[in-house]
Short mmCIF file of C-alpha atoms and ligand atoms in Angstrom, two decimals:
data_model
loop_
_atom_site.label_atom_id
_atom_site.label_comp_id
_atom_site.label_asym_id
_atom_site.label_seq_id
_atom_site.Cartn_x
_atom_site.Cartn_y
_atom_site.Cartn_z
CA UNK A 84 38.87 -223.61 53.02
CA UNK A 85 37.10 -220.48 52.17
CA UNK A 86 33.62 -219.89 51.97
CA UNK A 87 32.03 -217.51 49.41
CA UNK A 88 28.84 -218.81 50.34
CA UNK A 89 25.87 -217.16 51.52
CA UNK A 90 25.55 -219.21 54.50
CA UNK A 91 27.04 -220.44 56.48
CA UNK A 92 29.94 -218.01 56.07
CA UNK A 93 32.87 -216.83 57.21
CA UNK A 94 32.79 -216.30 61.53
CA UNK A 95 35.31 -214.12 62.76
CA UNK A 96 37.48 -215.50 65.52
CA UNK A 97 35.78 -213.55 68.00
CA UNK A 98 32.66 -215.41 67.22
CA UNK A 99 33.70 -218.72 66.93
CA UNK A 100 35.50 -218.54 70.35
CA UNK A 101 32.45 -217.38 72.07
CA UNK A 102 30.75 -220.63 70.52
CA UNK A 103 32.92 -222.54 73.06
CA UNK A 104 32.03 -221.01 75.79
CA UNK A 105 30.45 -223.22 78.87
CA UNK A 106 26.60 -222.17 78.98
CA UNK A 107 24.83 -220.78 81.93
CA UNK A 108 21.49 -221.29 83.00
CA UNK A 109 18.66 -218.93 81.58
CA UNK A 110 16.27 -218.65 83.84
CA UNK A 111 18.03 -215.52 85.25
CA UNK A 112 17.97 -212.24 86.13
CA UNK A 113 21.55 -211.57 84.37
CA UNK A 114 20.43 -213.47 80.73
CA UNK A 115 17.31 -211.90 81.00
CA UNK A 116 19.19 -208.24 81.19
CA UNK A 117 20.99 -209.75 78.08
CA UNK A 118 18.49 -210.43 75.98
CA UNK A 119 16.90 -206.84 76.70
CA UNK A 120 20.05 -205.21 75.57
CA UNK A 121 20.03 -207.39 72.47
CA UNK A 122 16.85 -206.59 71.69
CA UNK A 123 17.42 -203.00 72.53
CA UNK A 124 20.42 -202.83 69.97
CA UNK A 125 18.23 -204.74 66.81
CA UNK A 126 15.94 -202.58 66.98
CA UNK A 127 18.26 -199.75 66.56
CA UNK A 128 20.20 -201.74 63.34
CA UNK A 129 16.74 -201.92 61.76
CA UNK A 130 15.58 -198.70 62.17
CA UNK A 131 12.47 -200.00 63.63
CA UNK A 132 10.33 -197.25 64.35
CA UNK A 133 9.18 -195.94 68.35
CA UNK A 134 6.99 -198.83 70.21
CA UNK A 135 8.91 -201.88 67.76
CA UNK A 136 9.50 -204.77 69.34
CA UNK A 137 12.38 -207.83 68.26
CA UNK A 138 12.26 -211.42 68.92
CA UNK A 139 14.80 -213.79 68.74
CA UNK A 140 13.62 -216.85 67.57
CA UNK A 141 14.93 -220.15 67.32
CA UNK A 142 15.21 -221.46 63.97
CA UNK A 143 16.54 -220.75 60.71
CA UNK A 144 15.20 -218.10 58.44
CA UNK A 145 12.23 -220.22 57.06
CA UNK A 146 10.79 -220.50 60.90
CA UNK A 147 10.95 -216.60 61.25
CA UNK A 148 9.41 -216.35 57.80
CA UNK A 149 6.43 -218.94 58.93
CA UNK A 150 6.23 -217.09 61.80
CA UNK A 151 5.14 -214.08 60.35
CA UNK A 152 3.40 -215.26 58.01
CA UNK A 153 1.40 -217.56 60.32
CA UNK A 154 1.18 -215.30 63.16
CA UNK A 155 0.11 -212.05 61.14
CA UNK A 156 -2.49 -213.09 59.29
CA UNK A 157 -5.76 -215.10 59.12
CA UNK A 158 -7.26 -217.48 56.66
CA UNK A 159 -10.56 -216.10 57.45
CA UNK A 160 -10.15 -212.65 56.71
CA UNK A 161 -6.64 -211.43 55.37
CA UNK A 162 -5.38 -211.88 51.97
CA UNK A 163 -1.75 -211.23 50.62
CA UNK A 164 0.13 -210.39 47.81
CA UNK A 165 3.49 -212.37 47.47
CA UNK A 166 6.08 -210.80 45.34
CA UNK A 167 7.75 -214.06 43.74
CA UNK A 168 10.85 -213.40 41.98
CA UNK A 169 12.92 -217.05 42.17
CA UNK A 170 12.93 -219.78 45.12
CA UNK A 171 12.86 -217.04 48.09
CA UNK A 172 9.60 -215.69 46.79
CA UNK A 173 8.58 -218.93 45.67
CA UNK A 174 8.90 -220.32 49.13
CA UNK A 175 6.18 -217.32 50.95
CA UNK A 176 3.92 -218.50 48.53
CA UNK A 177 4.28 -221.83 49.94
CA UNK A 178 4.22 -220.96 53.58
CA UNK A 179 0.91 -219.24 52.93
CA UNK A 180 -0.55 -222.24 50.70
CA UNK A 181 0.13 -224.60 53.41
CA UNK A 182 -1.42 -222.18 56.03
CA UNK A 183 -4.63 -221.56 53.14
CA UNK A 184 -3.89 -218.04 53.69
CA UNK A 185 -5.67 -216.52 50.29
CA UNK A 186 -2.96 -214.90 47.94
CA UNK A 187 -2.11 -213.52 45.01
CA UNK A 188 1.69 -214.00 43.10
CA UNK A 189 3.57 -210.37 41.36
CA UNK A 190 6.11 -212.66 39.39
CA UNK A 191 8.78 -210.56 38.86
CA UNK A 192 11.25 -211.75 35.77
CA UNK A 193 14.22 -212.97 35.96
CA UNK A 194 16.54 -210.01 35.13
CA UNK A 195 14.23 -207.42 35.52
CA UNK A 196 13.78 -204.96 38.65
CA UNK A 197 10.79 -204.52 40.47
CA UNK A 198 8.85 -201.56 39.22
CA UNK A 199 5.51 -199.51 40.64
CA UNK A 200 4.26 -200.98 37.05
CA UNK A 201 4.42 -204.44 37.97
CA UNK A 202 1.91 -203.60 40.78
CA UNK A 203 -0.64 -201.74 38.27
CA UNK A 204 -2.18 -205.02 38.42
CA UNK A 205 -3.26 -205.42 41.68
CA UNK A 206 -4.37 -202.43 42.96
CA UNK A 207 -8.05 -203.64 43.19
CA UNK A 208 -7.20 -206.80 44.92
CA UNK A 209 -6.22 -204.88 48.36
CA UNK A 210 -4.32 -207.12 49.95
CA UNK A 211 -4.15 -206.70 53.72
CA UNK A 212 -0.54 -207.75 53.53
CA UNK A 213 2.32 -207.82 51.16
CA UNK A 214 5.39 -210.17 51.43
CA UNK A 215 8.65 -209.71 50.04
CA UNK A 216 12.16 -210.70 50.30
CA UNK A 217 14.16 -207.72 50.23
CA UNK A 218 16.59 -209.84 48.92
CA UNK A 219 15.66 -212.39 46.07
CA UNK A 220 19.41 -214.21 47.32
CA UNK A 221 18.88 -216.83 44.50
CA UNK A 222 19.99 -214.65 41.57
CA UNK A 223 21.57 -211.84 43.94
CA UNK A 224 18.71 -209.53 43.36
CA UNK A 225 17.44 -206.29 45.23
CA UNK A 226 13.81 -205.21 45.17
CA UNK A 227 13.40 -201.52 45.85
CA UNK A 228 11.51 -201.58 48.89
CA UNK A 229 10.45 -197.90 48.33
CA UNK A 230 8.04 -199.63 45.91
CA UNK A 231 6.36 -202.02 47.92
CA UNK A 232 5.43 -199.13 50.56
CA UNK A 233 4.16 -197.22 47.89
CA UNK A 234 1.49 -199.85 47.48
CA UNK A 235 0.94 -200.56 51.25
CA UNK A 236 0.48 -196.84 51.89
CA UNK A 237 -2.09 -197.08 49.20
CA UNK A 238 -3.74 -199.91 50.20
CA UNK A 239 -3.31 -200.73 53.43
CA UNK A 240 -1.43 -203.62 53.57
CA UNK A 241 1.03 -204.47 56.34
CA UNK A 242 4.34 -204.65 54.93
CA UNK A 243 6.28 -207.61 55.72
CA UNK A 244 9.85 -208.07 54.78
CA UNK A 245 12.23 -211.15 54.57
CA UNK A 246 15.40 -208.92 54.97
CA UNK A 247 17.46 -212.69 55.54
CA UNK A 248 20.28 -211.83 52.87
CA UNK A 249 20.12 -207.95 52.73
CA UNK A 250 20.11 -207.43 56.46
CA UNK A 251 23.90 -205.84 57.35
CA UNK A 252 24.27 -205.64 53.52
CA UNK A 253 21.95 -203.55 52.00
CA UNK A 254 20.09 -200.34 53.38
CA UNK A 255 17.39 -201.77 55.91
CA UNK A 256 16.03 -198.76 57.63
CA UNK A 257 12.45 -199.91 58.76
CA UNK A 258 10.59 -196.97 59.60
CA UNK A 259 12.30 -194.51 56.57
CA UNK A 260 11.16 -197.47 54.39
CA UNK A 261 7.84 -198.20 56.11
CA UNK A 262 8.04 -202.17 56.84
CA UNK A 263 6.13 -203.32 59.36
CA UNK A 264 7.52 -206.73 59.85
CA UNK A 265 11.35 -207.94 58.87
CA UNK A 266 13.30 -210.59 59.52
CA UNK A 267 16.59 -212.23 59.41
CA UNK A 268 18.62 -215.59 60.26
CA UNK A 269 21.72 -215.77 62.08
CA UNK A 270 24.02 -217.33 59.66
CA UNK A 271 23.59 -214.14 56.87
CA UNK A 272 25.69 -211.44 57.21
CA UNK A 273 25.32 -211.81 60.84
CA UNK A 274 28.46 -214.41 60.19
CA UNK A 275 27.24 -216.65 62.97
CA UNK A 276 26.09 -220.42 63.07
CA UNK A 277 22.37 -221.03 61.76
CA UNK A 278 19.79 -221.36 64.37
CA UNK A 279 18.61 -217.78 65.70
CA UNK A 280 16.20 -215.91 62.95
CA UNK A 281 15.49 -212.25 64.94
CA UNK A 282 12.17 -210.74 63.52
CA UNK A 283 11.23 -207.16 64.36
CA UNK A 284 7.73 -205.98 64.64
CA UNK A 285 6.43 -202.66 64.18
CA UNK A 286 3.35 -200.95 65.92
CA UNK A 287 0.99 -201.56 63.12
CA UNK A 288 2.60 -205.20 63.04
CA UNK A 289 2.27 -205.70 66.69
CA UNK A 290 -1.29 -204.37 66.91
CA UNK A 291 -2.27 -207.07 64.25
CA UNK A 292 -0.50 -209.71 66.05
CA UNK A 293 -2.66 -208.63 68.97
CA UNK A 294 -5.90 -209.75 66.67
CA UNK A 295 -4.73 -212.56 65.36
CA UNK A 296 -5.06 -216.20 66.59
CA UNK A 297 -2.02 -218.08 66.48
CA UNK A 298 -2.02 -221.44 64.62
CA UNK A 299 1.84 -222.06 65.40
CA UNK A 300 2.80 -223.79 69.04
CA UNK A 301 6.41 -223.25 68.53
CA UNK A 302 6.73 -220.15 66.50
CA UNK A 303 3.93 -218.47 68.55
CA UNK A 304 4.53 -214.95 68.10
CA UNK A 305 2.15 -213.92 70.81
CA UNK A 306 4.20 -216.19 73.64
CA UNK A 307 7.34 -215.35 71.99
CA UNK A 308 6.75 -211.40 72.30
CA UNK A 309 4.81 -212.01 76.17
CA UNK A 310 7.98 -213.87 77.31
CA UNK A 311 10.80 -211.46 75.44
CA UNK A 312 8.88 -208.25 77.77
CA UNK A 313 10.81 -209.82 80.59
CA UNK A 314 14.08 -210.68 78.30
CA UNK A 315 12.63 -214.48 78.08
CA UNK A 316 12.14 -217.07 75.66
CA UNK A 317 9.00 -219.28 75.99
CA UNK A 318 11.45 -222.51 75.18
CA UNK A 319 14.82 -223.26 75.68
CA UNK A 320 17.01 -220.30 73.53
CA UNK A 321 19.15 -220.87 71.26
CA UNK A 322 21.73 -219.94 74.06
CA UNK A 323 25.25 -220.11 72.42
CA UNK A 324 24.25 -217.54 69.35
CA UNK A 325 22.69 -215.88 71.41
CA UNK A 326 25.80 -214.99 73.51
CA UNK A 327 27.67 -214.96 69.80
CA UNK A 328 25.36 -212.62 68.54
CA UNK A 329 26.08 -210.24 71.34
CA UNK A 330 29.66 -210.49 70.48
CA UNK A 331 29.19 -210.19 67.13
CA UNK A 332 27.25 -206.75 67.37
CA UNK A 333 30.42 -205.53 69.92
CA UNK A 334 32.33 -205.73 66.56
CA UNK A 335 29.87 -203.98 64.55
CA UNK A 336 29.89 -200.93 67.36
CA UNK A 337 33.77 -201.60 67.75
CA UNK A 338 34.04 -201.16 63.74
CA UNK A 339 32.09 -197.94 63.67
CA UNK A 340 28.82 -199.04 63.61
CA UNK A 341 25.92 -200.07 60.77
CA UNK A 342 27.08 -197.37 58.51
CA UNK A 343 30.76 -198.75 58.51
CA UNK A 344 29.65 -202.08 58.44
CA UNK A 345 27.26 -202.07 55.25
CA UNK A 346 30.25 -199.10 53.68
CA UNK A 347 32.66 -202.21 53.86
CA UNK A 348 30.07 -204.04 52.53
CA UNK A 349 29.53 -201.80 49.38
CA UNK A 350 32.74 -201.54 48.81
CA UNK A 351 34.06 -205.39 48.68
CA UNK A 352 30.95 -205.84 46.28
CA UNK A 353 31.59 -203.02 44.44
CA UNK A 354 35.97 -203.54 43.97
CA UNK A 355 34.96 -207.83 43.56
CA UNK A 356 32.16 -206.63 40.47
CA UNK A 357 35.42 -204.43 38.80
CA UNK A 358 37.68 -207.23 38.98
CA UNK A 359 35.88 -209.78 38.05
CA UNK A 360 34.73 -207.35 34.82
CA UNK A 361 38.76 -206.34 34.16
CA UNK A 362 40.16 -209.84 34.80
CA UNK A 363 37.01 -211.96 32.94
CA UNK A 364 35.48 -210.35 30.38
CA UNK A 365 33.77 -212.99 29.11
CA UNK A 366 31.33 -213.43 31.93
CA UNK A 367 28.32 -211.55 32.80
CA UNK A 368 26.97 -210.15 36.13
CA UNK A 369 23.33 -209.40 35.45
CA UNK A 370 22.23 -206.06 35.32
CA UNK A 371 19.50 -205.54 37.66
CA UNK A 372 19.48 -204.38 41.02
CA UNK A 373 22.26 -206.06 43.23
CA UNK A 374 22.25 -206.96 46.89
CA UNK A 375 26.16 -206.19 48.03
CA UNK A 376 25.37 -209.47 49.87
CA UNK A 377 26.79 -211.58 46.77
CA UNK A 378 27.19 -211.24 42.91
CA UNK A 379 25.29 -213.32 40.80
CA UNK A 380 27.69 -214.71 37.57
CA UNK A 381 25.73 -215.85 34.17
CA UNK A 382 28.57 -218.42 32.86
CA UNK A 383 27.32 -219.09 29.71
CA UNK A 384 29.56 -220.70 27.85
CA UNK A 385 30.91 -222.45 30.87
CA UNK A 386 29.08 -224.97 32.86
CA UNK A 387 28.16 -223.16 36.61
CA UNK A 388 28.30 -226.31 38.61
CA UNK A 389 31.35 -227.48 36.50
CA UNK A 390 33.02 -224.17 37.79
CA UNK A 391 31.67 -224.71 41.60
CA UNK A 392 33.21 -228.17 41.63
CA UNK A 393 36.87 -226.85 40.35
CA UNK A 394 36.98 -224.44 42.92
CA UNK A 395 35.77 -226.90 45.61
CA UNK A 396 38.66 -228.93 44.90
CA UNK A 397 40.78 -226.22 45.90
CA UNK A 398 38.97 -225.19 48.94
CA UNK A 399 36.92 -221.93 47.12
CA UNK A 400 33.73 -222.51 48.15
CA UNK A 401 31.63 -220.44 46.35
CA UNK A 402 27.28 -220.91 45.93
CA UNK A 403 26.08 -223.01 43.54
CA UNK A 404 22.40 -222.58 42.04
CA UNK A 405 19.50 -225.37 41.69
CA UNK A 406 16.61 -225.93 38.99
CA UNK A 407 17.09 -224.33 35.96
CA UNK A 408 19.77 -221.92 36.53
CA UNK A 409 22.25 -224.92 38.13
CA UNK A 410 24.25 -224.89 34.89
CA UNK A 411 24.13 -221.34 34.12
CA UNK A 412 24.22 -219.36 36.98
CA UNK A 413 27.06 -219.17 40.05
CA UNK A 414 27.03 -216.23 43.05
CA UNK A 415 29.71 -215.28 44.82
CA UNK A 416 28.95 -214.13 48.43
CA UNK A 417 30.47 -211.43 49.73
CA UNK A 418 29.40 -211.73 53.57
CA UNK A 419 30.57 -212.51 56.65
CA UNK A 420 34.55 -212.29 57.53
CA UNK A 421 36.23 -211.54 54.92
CA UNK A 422 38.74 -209.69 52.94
CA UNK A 423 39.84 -208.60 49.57
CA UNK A 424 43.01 -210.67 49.50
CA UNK A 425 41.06 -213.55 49.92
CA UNK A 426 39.01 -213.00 46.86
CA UNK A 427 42.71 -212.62 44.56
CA UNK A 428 43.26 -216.81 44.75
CA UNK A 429 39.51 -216.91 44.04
CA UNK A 430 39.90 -215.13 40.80
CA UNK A 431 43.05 -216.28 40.11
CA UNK A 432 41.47 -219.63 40.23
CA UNK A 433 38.48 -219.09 37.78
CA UNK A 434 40.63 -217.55 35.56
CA UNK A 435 42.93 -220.65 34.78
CA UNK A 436 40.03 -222.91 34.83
CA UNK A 437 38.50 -220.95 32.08
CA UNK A 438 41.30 -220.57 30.35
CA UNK A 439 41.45 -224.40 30.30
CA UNK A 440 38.08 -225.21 29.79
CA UNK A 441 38.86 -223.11 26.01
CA UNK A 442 41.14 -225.46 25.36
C1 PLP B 1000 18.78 -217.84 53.40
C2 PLP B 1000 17.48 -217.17 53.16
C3 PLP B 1000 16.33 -217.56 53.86
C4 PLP B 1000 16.30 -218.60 54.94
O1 PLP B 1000 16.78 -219.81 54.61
P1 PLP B 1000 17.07 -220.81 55.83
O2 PLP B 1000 17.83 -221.89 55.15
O3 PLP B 1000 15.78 -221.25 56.37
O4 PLP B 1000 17.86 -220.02 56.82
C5 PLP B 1000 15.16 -216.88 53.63
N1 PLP B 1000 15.10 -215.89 52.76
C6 PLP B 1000 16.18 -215.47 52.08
C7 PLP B 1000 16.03 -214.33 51.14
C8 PLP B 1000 17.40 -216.10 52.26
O5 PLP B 1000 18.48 -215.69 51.58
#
């Protein structure tokens, strides 16, 4: 079985060995250490700015994004704009709705980009933050997240990014890009099991989180970032990623590092977009901005979840959509440990099975 998925995915061997590792106790000097250096080396892969801070928290990329959204601001007196642009979006604005946080929606279209237009509307609204996914992973899109800081820098707002699909993918450089806030899960391009969600915050970040009350007993931020100053975890860590993710990021430095990494990246995306253009014409990748995460495929004529189903059969796991798109729209990941052979059965495979669904 392979998985074109966009997580779980693929874990290198490395990885998955270090999942069967016996686990120590915590409560130590040594895993303390550990978690220091981990933190040490997230910061650098985010380009969080001087004085950032990372937590690792337990959880999968919904906690970290409840977290932040939770822990940052204040139904009393902060107010944020959501950009929604399918269920990634969708689901800040329900994180904040359940919280009563006030907020306003920028609906992006489906196949359009994000653009400094789409903002024209809301520039006397002055949020005090705005949350996006840098990643809209359920049509494959990229925001520009040049954009977005445009509009904090103009208003104010703290900048909060979920970066769960685009982290080790796309360009994430925190303080170039002026986020305050982003976040990941473990089982993105990370390539490890689901469970750890890191989230980096920046000075202006942690200076909010300073004047904020925390509603969350779990996902406190405050007891989470108190604790991680001595490499601790308020609860019980999510131990074994944890002691993946440190192998995991060995491989990264091994490989050359975060440019290496998302050049790979680029490239798979890039050589899987040409081939699936030369070898079937007849489908269409959208044409907005792409995360080199996956590729979003319209179908149209063929039935998307017919397609998924096919492939299942022969152990080509590739990511099936939900709501209105289920039937019309397939995406192909492209993280986690893989290689180009292993796409040439894949396309190979929805080749004949369009060929026969002509027939
Ligand atoms: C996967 C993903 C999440 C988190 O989903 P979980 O299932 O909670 O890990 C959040 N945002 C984006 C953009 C994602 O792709």
């Amino acid at each position: 079985m392979t998985l074109f998925t966009v997580g779980p995915v693929e874990m290198s061997p490395a990885v998955r060995e270090t999942g069967s590792i016996a686990l120590p106790y915590f409560r130590t000097a040594g895993f303390s250490r550990l978690m220091l250096a981990l933190e040490e080396e997230l910061l650098g892969l985010f380009g969080a700015p001087g004085g950032s801070r990372a937590l690792l928290m337990s959880g999968s990329g919904t906690a970290a994004m409840e977290a932040a959204v939770a822990g940052l601001f204040d139904p009393a007196s902060d107010r944020l704009l959501i950009v929604n642009g399918g269920s990634f979006g969708q689901r800040f604005v329900e994180i904040a709705a359940r919280h009563r946080i006030p907020h306003r929606v920028l609906t992006v279209p489906f196949e359009a980009d994000l653009t400094a237009g789409l903002f024209a509307d809301f520039t006397d609204y002055s949020p005090t933050g705005l949350l996006i996914n840098q990643g809209e992973t359920s049509i494959g899109k990229l925001y520009d997240l040049g954009i977005a800081a445009d509009f904090c820098r103009s208003t104010g707002a703290l900048l909060v990014v979920d970066a769960v699909s685009s982290f080790l993918n796309d360009r994430l450089d925190m303080e170039a890009q002026g986020v305050d806030c982003a976040l990941t899960a473990s089982q993105k391009a990370l390539a490890l099991p689901p469970g750890l969600a890191p989230l980096v915050l920046g000075p202006r970040a942690l200076a909010k989180l300073e004047a904020t009350p925390q509603p969350l007993y779990y996902l406190d931020l405050s007891a989470a970032l108190r604790n991680q100053k001595r490499g601790q975890t308020p609860w019980t860590p999510a131990l074994a990623i944890i002691y993946q993710l440190e192998t995991r990021l060995a491989d990264i430095r091994a490989g050359g590092g975060l440019a290496a990494e998302l050049g790979r990246r680029a490239e798979l995306a890039a050589w899987f977009r040409t081939e699936l253009g030369r070898r079937l014409p007849g489908l269409r990748v959208p044409a907005y901005l792409k995360s080199n995460g996956l590729t979003p495929v319209l179908t149209e004529p063929y039935d998307a979840r017919a397609l998924f189903e096919s492939l299942e059969e022969k152990g080509l796991i590739i990511t099936p959509s939900g709501g209105e798109r289920t039937h019309t729209l397939t995406r192909i990941g492209h993280m986690g440990h893989l290689s180009q052979a292993q796409y040439e059965p894949l396309l190979d495979a929805i080749v004949s099975w369009t060929e026969k669904e002509k027939r």
